[in-house]
JSON list of C-alpha atoms in Angstrom, two decimals:
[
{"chain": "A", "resi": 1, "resn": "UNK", "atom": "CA", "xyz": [19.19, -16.11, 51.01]},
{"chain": "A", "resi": 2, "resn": "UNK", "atom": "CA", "xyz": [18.31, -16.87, 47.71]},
{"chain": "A", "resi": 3, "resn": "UNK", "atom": "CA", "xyz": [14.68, -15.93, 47.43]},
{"chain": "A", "resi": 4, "resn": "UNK", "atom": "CA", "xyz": [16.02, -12.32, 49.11]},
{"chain": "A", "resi": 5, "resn": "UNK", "atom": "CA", "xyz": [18.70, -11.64, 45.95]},
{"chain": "A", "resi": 6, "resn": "UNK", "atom": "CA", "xyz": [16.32, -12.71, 43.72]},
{"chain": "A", "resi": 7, "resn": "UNK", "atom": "CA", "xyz": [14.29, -9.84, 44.69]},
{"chain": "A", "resi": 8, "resn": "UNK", "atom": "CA", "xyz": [17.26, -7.03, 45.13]},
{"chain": "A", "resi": 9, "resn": "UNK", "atom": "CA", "xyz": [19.27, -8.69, 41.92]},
{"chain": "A", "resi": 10, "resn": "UNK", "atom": "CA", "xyz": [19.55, -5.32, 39.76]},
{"chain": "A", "resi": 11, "resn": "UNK", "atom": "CA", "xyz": [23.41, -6.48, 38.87]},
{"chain": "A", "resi": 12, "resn": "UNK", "atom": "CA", "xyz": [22.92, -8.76, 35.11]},
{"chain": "A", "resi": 13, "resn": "UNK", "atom": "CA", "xyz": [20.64, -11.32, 33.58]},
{"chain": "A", "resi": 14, "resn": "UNK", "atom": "CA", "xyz": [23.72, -14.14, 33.90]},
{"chain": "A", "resi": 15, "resn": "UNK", "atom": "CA", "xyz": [23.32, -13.46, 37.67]},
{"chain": "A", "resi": 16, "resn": "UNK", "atom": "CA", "xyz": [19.82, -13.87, 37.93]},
{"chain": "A", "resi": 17, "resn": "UNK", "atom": "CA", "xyz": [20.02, -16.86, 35.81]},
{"chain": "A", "resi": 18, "resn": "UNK", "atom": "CA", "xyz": [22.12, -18.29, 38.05]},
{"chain": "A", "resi": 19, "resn": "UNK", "atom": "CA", "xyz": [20.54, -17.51, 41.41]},
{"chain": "A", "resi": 20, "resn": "UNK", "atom": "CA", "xyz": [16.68, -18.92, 39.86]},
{"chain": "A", "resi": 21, "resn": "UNK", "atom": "CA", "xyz": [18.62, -21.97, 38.88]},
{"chain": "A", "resi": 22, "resn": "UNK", "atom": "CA", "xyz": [20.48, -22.15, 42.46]},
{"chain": "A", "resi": 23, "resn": "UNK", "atom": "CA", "xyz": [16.59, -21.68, 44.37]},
{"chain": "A", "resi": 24, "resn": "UNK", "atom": "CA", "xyz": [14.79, -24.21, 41.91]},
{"chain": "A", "resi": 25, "resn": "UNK", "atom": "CA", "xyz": [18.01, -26.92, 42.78]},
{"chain": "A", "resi": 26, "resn": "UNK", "atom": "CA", "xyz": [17.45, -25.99, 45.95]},
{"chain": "A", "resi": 27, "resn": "UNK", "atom": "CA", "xyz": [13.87, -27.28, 46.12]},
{"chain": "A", "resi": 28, "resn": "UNK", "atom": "CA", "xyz": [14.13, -30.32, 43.94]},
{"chain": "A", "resi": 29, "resn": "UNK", "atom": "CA", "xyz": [16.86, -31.22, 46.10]},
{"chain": "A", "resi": 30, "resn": "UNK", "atom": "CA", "xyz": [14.53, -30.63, 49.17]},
{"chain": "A", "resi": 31, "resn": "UNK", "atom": "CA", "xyz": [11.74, -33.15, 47.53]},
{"chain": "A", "resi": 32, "resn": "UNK", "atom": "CA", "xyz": [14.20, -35.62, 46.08]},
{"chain": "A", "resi": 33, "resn": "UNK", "atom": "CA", "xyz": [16.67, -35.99, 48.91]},
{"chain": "A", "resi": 34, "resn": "UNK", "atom": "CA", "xyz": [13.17, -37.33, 51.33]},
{"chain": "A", "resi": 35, "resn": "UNK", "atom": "CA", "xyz": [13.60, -40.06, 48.76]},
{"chain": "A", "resi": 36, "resn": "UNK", "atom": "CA", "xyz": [16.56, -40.97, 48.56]},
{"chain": "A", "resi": 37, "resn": "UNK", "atom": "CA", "xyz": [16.68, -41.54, 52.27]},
{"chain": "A", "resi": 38, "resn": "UNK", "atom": "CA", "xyz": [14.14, -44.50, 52.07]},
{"chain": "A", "resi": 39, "resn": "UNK", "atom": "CA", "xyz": [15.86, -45.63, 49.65]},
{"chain": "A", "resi": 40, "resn": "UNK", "atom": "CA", "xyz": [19.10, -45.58, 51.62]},
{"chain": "A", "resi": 41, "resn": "UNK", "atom": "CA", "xyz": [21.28, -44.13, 48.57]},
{"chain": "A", "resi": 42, "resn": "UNK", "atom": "CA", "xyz": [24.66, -42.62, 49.67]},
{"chain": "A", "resi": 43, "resn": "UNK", "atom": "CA", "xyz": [25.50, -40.22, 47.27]},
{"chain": "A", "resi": 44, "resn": "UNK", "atom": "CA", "xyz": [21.93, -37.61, 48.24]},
{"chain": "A", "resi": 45, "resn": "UNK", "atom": "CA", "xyz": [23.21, -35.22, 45.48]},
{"chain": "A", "resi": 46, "resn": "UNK", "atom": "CA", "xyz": [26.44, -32.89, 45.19]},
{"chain": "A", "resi": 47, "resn": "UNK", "atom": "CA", "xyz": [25.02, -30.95, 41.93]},
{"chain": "A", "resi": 48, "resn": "UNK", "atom": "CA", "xyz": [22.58, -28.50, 43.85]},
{"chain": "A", "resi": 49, "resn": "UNK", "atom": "CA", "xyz": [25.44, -27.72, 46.82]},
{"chain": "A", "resi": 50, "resn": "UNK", "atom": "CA", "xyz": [27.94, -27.07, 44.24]},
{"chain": "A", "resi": 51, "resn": "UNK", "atom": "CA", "xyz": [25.86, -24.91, 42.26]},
{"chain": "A", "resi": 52, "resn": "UNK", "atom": "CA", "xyz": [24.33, -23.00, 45.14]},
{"chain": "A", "resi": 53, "resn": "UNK", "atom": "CA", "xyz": [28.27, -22.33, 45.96]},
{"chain": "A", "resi": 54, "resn": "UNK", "atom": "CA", "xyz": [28.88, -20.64, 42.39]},
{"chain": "A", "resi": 55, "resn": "UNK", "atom": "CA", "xyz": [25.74, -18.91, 42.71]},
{"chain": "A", "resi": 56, "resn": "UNK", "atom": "CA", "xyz": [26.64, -17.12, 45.50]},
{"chain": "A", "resi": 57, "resn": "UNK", "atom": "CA", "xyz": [30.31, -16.36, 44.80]},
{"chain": "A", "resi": 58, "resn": "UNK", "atom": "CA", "xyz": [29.06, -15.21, 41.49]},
{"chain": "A", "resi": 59, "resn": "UNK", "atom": "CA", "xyz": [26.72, -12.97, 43.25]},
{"chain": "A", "resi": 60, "resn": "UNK", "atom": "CA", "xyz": [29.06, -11.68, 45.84]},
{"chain": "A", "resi": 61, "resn": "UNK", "atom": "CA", "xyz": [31.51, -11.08, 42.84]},
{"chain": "A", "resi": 62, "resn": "UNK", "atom": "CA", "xyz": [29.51, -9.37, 40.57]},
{"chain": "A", "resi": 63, "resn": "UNK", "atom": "CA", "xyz": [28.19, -7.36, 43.99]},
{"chain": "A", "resi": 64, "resn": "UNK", "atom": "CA", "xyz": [32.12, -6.09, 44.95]},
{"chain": "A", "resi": 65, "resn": "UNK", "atom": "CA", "xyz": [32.66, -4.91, 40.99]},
{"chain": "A", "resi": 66, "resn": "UNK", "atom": "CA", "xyz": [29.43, -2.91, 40.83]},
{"chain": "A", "resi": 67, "resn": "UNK", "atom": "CA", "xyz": [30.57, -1.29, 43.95]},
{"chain": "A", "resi": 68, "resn": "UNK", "atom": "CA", "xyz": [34.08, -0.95, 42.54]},
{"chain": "A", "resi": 69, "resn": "UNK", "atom": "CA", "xyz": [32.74, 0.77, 39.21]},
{"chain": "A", "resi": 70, "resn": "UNK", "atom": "CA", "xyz": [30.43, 2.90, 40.72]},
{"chain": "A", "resi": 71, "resn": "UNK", "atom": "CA", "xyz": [33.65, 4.21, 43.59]},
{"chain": "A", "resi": 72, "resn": "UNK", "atom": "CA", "xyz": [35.95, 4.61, 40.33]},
{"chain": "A", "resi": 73, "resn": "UNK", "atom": "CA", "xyz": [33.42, 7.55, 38.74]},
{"chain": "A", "resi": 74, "resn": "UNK", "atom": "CA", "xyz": [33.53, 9.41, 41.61]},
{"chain": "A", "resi": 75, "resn": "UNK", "atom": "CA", "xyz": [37.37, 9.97, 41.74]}
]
């Protein structure tokens, strides 16, 4: 999902900021949460779901008010 809007992201650089920093959590959590499973920890990590959830709301926002902006010119 990620890697795809990265590619199609023409929206703003705050967006694409955020969606890069969403994919690279996203990996890190991939490698880090193998080790935190031998270790037995509880808590595997809430910071990458949290900010893959804003990343994507962000995205889908900034998505409906392009949309919005370019239906208000034409009326």
């Amino acid at each position: 999902y990620f890697y795809k809007k990265i590619k199609q992201n023409d929206i703003n650089k705050e967006c694409l900021t955020l969606l890069i920093s969403s994919f690279v959590g996203l990996l890190s959590y991939q490698v880090f949460s193998v080790a935190y499973f031998f270790y037995k920890e509880i808590r595997v990590g809430h910071f990458p779901w949290i900010l893959m959830g804003v990343a994507i709301g962000f995205y889908e926002k900034c998505k409906k008010d392009k949309i919005k902006n370019e239906n208000s010119t034409y009326i």
